[in-house]
Coordinates of C-alpha atoms in Angstrom, one line a residue:
X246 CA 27.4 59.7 170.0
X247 CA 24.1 61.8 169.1
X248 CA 21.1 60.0 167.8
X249 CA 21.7 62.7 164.8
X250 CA 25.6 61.2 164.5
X251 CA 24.3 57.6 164.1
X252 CA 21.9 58.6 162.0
X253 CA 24.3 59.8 159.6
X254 CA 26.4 57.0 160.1
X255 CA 23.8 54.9 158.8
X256 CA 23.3 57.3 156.2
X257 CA 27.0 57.1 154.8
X258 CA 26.7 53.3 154.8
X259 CA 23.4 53.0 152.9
X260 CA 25.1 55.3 150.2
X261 CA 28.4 53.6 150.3
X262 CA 26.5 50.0 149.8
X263 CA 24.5 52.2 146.8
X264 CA 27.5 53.7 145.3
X265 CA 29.2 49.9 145.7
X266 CA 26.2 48.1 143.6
X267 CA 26.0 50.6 140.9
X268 CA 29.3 51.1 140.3
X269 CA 29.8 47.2 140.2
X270 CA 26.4 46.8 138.1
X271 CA 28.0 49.1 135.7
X272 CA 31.6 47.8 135.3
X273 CA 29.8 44.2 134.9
X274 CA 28.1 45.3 131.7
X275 CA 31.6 45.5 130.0
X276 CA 33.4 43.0 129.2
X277 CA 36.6 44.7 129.8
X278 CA 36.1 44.6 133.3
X279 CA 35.0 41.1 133.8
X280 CA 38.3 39.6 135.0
X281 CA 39.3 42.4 137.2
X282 CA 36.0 42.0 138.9
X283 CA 36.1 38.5 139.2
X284 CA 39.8 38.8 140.7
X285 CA 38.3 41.3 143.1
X286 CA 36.2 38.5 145.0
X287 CA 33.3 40.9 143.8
X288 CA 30.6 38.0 144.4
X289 CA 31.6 37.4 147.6
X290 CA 30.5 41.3 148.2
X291 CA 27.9 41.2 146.3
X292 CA 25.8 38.4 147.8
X293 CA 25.2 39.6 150.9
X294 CA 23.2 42.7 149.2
X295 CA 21.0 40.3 147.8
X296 CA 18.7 40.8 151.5
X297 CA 19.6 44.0 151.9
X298 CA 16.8 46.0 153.7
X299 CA 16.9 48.6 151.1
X300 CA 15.5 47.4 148.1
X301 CA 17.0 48.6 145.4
X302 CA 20.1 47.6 146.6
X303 CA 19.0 44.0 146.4
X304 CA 18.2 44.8 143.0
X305 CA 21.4 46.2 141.8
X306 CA 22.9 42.9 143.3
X307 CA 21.0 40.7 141.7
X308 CA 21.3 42.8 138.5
X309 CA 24.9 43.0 139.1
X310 CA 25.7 39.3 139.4
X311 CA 22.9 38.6 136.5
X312 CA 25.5 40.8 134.0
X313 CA 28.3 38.8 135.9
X314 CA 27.1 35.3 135.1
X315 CA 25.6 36.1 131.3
X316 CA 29.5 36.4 130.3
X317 CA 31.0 33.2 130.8
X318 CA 30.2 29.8 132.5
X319 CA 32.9 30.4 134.9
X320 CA 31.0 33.5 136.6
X321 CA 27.9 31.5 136.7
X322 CA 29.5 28.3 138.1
X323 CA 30.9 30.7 141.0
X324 CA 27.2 31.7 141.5
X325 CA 26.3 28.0 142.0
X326 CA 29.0 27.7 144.0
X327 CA 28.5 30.9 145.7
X328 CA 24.9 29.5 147.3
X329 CA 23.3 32.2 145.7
X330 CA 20.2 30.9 143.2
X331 CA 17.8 29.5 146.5
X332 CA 18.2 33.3 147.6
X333 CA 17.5 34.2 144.7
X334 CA 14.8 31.4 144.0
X335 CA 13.2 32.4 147.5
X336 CA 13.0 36.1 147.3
X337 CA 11.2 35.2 143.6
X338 CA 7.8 34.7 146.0
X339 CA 8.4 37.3 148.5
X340 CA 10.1 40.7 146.6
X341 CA 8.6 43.4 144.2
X342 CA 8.4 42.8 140.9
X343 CA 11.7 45.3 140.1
X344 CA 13.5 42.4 142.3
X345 CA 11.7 39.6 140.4
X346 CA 12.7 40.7 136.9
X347 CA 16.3 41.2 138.1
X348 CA 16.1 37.5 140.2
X349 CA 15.0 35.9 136.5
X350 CA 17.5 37.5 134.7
X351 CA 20.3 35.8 136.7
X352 CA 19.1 32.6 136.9
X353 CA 18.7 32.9 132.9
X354 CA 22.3 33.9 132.7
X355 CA 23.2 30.9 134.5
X356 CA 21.1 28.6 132.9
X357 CA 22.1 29.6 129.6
X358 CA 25.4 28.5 129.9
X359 CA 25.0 24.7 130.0
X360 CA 22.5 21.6 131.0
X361 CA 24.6 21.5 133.9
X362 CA 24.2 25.1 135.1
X363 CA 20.8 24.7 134.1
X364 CA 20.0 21.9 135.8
X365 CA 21.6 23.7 138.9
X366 CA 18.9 26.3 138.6
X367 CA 16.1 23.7 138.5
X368 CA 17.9 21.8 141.2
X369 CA 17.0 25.1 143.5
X370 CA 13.5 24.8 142.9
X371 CA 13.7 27.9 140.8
X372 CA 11.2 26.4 138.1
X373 CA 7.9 26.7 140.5
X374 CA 8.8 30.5 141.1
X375 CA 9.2 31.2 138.0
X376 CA 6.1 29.6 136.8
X377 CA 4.2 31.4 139.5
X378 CA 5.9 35.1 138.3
X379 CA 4.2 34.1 134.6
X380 CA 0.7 34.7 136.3
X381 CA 1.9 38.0 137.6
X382 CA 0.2 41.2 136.6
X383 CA 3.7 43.1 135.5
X384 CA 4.2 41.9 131.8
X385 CA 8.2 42.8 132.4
X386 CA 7.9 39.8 135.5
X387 CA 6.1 37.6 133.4
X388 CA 8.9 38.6 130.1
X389 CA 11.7 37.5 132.5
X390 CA 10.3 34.3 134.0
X391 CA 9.4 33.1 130.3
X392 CA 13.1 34.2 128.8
X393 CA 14.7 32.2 132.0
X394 CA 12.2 29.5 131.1
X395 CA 13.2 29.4 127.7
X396 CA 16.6 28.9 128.5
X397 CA 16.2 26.3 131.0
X398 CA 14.4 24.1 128.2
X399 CA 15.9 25.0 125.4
X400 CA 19.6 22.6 126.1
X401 CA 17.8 18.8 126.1
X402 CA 14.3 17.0 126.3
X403 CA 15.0 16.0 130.3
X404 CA 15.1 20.3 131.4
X405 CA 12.4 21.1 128.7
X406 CA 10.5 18.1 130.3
X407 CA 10.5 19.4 133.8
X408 CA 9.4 23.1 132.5
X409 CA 6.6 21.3 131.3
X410 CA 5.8 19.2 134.6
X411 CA 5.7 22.6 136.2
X412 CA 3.0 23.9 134.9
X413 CA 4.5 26.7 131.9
X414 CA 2.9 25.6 128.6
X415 CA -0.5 26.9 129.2
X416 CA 1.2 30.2 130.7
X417 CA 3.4 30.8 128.0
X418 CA 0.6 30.0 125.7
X419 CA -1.2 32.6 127.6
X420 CA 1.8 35.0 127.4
X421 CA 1.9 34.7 123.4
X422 CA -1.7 36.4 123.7
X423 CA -0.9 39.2 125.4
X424 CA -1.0 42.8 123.8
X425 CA 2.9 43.3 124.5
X426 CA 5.3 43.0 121.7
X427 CA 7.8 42.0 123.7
X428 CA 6.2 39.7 125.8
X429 CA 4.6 37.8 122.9
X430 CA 8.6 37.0 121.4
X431 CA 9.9 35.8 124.3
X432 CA 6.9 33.2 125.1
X433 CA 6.9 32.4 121.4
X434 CA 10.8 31.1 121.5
X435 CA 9.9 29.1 125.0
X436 CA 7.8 27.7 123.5
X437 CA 10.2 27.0 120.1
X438 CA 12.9 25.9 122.7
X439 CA 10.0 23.2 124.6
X440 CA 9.1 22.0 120.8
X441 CA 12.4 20.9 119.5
X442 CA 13.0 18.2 121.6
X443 CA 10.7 15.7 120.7
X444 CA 7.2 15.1 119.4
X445 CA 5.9 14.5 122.7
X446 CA 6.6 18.2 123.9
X447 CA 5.8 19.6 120.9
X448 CA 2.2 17.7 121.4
X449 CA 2.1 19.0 124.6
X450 CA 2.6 23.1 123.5
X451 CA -0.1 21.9 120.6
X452 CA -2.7 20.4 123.3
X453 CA -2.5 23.9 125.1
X454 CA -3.9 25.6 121.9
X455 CA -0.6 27.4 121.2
X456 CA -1.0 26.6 117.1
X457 CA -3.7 28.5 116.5
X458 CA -2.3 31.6 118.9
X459 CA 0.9 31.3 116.4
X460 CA -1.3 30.9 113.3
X461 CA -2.3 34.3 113.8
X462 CA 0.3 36.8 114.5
X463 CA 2.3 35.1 110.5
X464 CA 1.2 38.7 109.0
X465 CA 2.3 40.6 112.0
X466 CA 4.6 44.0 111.1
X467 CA 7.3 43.0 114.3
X468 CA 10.0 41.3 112.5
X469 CA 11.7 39.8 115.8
X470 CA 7.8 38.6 116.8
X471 CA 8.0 36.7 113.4
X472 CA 11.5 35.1 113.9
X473 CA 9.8 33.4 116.9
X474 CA 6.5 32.6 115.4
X475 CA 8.4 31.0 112.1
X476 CA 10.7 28.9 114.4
X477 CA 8.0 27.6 116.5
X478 CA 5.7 26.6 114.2
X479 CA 8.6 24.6 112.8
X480 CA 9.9 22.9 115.4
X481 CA 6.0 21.8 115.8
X482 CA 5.6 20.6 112.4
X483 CA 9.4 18.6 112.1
X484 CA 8.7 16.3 114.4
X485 CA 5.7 14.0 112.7
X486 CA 3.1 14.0 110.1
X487 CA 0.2 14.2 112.3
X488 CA 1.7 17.8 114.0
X489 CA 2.7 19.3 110.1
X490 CA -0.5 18.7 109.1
X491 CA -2.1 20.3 112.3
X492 CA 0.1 23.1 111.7
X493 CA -1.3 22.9 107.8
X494 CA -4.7 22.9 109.2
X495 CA -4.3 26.9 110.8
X496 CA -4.6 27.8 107.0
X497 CA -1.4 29.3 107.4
X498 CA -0.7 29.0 103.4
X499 CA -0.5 31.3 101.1
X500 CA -0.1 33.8 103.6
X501 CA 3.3 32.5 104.9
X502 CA 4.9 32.5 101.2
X503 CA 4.7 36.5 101.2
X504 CA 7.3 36.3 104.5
X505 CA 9.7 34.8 101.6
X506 CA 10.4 38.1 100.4
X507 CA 10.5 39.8 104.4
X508 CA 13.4 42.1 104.4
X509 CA 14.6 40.7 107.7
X510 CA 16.6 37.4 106.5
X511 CA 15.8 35.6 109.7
X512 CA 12.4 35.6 109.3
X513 CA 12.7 34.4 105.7
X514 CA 15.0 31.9 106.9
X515 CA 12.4 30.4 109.7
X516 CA 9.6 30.3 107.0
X517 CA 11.8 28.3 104.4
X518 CA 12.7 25.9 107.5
X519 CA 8.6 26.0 108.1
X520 CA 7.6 25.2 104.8
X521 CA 10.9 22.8 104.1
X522 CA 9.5 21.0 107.1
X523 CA 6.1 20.3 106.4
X524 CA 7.1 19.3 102.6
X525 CA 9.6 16.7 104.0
X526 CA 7.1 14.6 105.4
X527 CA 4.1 13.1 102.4
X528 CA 3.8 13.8 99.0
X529 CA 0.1 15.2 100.2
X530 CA 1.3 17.6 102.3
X531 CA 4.2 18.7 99.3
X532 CA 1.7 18.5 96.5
X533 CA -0.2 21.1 99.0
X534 CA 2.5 23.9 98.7
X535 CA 2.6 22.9 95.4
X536 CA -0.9 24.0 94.6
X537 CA -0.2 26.9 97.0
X538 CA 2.5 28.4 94.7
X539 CA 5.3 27.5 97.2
X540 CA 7.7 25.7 94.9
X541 CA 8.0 29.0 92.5
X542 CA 7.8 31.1 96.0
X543 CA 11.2 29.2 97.5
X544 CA 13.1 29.3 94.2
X545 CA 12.6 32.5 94.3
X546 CA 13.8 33.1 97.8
X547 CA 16.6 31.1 96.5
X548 CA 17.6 33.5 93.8
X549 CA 17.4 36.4 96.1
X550 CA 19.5 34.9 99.6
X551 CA 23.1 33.9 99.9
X552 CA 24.9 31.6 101.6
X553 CA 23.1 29.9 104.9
X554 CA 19.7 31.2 104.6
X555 CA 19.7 29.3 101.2
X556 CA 20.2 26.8 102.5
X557 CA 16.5 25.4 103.9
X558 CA 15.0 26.5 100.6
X559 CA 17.5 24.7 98.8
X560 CA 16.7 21.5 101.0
X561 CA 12.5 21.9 100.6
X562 CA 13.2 21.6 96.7
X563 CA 14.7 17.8 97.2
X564 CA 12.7 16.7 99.3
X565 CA 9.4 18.0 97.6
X566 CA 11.8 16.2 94.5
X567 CA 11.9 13.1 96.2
X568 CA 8.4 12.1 96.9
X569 CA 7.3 11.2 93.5
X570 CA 7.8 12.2 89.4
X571 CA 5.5 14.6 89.0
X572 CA 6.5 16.3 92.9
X573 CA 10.0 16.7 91.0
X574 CA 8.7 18.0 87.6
X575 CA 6.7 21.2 89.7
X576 CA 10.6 21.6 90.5
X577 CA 11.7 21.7 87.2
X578 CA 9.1 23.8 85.5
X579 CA 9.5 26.3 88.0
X580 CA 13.0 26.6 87.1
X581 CA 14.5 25.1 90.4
X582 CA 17.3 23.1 88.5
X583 CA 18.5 26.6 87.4
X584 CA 18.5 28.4 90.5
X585 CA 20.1 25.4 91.9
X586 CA 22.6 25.1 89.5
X587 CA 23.3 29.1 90.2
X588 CA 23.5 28.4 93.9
X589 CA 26.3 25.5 93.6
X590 CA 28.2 27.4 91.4
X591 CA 28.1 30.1 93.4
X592 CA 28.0 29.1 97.4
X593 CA 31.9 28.7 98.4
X594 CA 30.7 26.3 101.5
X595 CA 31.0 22.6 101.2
X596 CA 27.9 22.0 103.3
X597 CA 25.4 24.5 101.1
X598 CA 27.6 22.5 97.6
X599 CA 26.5 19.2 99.3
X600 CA 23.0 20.3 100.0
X601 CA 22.6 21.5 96.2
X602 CA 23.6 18.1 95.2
X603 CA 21.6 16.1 97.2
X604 CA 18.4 18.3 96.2
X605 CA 19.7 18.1 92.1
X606 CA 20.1 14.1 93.0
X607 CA 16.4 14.0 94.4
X608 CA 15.4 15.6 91.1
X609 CA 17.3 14.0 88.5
X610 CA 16.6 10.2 89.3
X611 CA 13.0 9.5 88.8
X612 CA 13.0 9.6 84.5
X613 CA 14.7 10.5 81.3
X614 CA 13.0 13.5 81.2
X615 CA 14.1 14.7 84.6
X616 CA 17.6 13.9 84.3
X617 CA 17.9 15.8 81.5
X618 CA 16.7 19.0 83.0
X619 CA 19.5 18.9 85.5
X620 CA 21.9 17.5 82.4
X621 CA 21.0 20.7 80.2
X622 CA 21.8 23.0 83.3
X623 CA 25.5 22.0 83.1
X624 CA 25.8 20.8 86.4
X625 CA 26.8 16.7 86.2
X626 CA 30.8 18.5 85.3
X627 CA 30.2 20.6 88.6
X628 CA 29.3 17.7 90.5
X629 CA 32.0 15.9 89.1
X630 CA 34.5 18.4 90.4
X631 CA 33.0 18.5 93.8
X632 CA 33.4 14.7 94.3
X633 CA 37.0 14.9 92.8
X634 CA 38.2 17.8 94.1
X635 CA 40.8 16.6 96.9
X636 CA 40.4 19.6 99.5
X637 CA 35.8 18.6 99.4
X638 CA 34.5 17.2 102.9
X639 CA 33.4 13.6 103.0
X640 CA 30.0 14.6 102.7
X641 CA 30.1 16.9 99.4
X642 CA 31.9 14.1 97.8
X643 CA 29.1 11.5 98.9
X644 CA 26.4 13.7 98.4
X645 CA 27.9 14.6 95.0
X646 CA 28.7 11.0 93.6
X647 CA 25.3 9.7 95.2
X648 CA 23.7 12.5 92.6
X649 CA 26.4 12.3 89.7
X650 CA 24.5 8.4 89.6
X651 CA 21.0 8.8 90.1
X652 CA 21.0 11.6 87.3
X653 CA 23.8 9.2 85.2
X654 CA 21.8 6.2 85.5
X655 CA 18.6 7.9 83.9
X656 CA 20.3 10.7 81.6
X657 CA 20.0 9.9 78.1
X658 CA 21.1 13.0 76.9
X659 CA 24.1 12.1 75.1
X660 CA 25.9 16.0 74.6
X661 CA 25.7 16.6 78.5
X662 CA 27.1 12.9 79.1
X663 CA 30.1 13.9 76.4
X664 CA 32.6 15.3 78.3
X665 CA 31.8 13.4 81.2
X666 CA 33.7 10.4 78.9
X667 CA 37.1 12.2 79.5
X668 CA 37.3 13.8 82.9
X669 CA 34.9 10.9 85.0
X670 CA 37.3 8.4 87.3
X671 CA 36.4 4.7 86.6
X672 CA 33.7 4.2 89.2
X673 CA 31.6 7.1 88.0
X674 CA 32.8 6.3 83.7
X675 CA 31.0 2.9 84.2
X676 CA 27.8 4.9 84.6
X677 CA 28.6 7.1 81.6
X678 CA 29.9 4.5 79.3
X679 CA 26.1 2.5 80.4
X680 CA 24.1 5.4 79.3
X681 CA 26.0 5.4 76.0
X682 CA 25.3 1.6 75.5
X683 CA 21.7 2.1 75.9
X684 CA 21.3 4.8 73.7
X685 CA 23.7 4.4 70.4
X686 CA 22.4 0.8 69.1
X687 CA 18.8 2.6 69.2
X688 CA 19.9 6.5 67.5
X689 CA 21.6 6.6 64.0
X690 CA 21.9 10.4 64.6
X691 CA 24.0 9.6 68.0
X692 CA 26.2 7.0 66.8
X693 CA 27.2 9.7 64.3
X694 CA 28.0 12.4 66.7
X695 CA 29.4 9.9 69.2
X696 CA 32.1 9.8 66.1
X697 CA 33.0 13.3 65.2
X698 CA 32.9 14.3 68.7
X699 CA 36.0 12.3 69.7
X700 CA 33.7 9.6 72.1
X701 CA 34.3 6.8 69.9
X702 CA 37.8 7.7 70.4
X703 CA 37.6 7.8 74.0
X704 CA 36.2 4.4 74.3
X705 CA 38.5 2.7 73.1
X706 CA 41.2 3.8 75.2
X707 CA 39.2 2.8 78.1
X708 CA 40.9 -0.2 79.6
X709 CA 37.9 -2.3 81.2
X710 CA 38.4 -5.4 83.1
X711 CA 37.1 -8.8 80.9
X712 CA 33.9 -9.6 82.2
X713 CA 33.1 -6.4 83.8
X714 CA 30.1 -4.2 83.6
X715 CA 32.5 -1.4 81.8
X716 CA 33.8 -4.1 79.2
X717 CA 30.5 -5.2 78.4
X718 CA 29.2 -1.4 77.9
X719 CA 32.3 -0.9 75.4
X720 CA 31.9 -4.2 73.5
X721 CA 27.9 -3.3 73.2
X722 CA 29.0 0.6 71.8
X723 CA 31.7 -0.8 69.3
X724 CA 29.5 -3.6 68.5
X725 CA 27.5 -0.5 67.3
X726 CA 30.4 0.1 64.3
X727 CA 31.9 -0.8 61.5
X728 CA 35.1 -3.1 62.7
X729 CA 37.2 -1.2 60.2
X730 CA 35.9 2.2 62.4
X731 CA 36.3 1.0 65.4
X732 CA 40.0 -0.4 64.3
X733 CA 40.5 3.6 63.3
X734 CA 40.4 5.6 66.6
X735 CA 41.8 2.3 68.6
X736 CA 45.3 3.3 70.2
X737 CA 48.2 2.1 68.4
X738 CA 46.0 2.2 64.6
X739 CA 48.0 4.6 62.9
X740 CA 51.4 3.1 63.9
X741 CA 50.3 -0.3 62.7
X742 CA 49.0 1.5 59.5
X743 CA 52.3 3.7 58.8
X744 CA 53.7 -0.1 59.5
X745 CA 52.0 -1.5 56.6
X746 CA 52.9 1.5 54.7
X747 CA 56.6 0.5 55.3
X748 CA 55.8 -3.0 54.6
X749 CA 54.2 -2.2 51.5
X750 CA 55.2 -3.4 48.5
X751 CA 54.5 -1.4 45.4
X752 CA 53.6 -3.2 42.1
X753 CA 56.4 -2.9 39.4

């Protein structure tokens, strides 16, 4: 055979293996084709081309079995299995960086699955390499090694510990500051998926300086940048008071109430979790969105979202509600009770329903005056039905009796507590029947209307237990009456009347 024959021998096979990896690379990225690959022993084939000597055969490979493994835990379990990630993991260090970006992109797709798979890829030592591919000069290296990163750290604090220990905060927090778009979104969710864990990793990303880098980019046009920026900032300021209020300190209000109204609903979804976050924590830092115009800014946001992205607006109003009388009366004048009363008539999920009622709950208990602006919305027969109703979750009916009494025990506004007297089960009719006790001995006015609007009635078919609570509410109402009245509307009066009528006697 000629030197020109084996020449071309090698020739065919190089194309052949080319042909092979593209071919496979492209069937991989449909899901369609995913079994029949698999049932092929196609990793088996693949591996091999990982050291290829041509190079971009080792990087259809890799990119090959990356697409492989993103699509189910199964395909990455086989690349575990398959000895694959410390080939991978050691050709990080010593390949070009078309080979490095495809080398991160598996090991994401296997770490993404699971802690398990994840931990498999630190296991490898794969969390040096990448850590070392964040200093490189190729921003698309540094995009992959931050996006693996990300989802190494983002299943528990154990993973998200040992990115830490390896040296990525300061990198990322690097990363966030460099001029591509793309770059900056994917080092701004590491760093959201290191914060959530637990305060000490979110002090750790806040030690490396990363606040103020996320401080600035609030007003930036990218919408997906902003996602990132919104859910970090977040997931710092959850975890304490001392983080919110560094967090605070980046003077990031007013400017983050104008992402309320961003037409992406993810961003607008992060900045209510942001600003539901830092109000949870002191009445301080509450009564400081507050005076920033963020109460009227989330009940707005309210009004214009539906279903889950309501949902951390509707949670900042109760617990800026919470923290003191005058915290909950911002809610009121800024008409939160109405759009909150809107949103539980509206929302169809139980979990949004129970939210609503917790937050009306938080609102309703501190005074008189409170309760009554949740009373005048016409919501206590809505709560009502959500604690009766027989199909609710156990936590729409706790959340929904919890707020039925601390708005019942304060409410002294007798027309809202009226028709609560006839549909309200006995637990929540001792409340009711209390509010009424207080009030009629004291209001001339009320005692009258208690009368013509059937209430007097209605009490006196209530059949309380002697010595209750209920029995001595009753006794203190008809103690409010004339016996002959209360006699009237008492069950059985008119048949003991026609009875004297029958028994009557006229004078001849």
């Amino acid at each position: 055979m000629s030197q020109r024959q084996v020449l071309q021998v090698f020739e065919q096979y190089q194309k052949a293996r080319t042909q092979f990896v593209q071919t496979v690379a492209e069937l991989a990225s449909r899901p369609q084709n995913i079994e029949t690959l698999q049932n092929a022993g196609v990793m088996s084939l693949l591996r091999p081309l990982l050291l290829d000597i041509v190079p971009t055969i080792q990087q259809t490979a890799a990119l090959a079995l990356g697409r492989l493994a993103n699509y189910n835990d199964d395909l990455a379990e086989a690349v575990v299995k398959g000895d694959i990630l410390p080939q991978l993991v050691y050709s990080l260090a010593e390949q070009n960086r078309f080979y490095k970006k495809a080398a991160a992109f598996v090991l994401r797709a296997v770490a993404k699955h699971s802690p398990q798979l994840a931990q498999s890829v630190v296991d490898c030592g794969a969390l040096d390499a990448l850590v070392i591919c964040l200093e490189e000069f190729d921003p698309g290296v540094k995009e992959a090694a931050a996006w693996a990163l990300g989802y190494i750290a983002r299943h528990n604090a154990e993973l998200a510990q040992a990115v830490v220990d390896a040296g990525a905060v300061p990198l990322l927090v690097l990363c966030i500051q460099e001029p591509e778009l793309s770059l900056k979104r994917i080092a701004a969710s590491a760093l959201s998926d290191i914060c959530k864990h637990s305060p000490e990793l979110a002090q750790t990303v806040v030690d490396a300086g990363a606040i103020a880098h996320l401080a600035q980019m609030i007003l930036n046009p990218d919408a997906k940048l902003k996602r990132q920026v919104f859910s970090a900032l977040s997931q710092i300021s959850k975890h304490s008071v001392d983080l919110a209020e560094m967090v605070v300190e980046a003077e990031i209000f007013p400017a983050v109430l104008t992402c309320l109204k961003d037409p992406d609903e993810y961003v607008k979804k992060n900045v209510a979790t942001l600003i539901r976050e830092i109000a949870k924590h002191t009445p301080e830092l509450a009564q400081l969105i507050v005076n920033a115009g963020g109460v009227a800014a989330v009940v707005d946001y309210i009004g214009d979202s539906k279903g889950n992205v309501r949902l951390p607006g509707i949670m900042m109003l109760g617990y800026v509600a919470a923290h003191s009388e005058n915290l909950a009366m911002a809610v009121i004048v800024s008409k939160g009770v109405v759009q909150l009363a809107i949103a539980l008539s509206e929302e169809p999920e139980d979990h949004l329903q129970a939210a609503v009622a917790w937050a009306l709950g938080q609102i309703g208990r501190h005074t008189p005056e409170h309760s009554k602006a949740v009373a005048v919305a016409n919501v206590l027969p809505k709560l009502l039905n959500c604690y009766l109703r027989a199909d609710a979750t156990e936590d729409l009916q706790t959340k929904s009796k919890r707020s039925l009494k601390n708005n019942l025990q304060k409410c002294v506004h007798l027309p809202a507590l009226e028709p609560l007297l006839h549909d309200a089960p006995p637990n929540i009719l001792k409340h009711v029947v209390g509010q009424f006790s207080k009030v009629l001995p004291h209001d001339s006015k009320a005692r009258r209307f208690f009368v013509t609007s059937g209430g007097l009635k209605k009490i006196q078919e209530i059949k309380a237990e002697p010595g209750s609570a209920l029995a001595e509410y009753v006794n203190t109402i008809n103690n409010c009456y004339p016996e002959e009245i209360v006699k009237y509307y008492s069950p059985g009066y008119s048949d003991a009347l026609l009875e004297r009528v029958e028994n009557f006697a006229p004078k001849s």
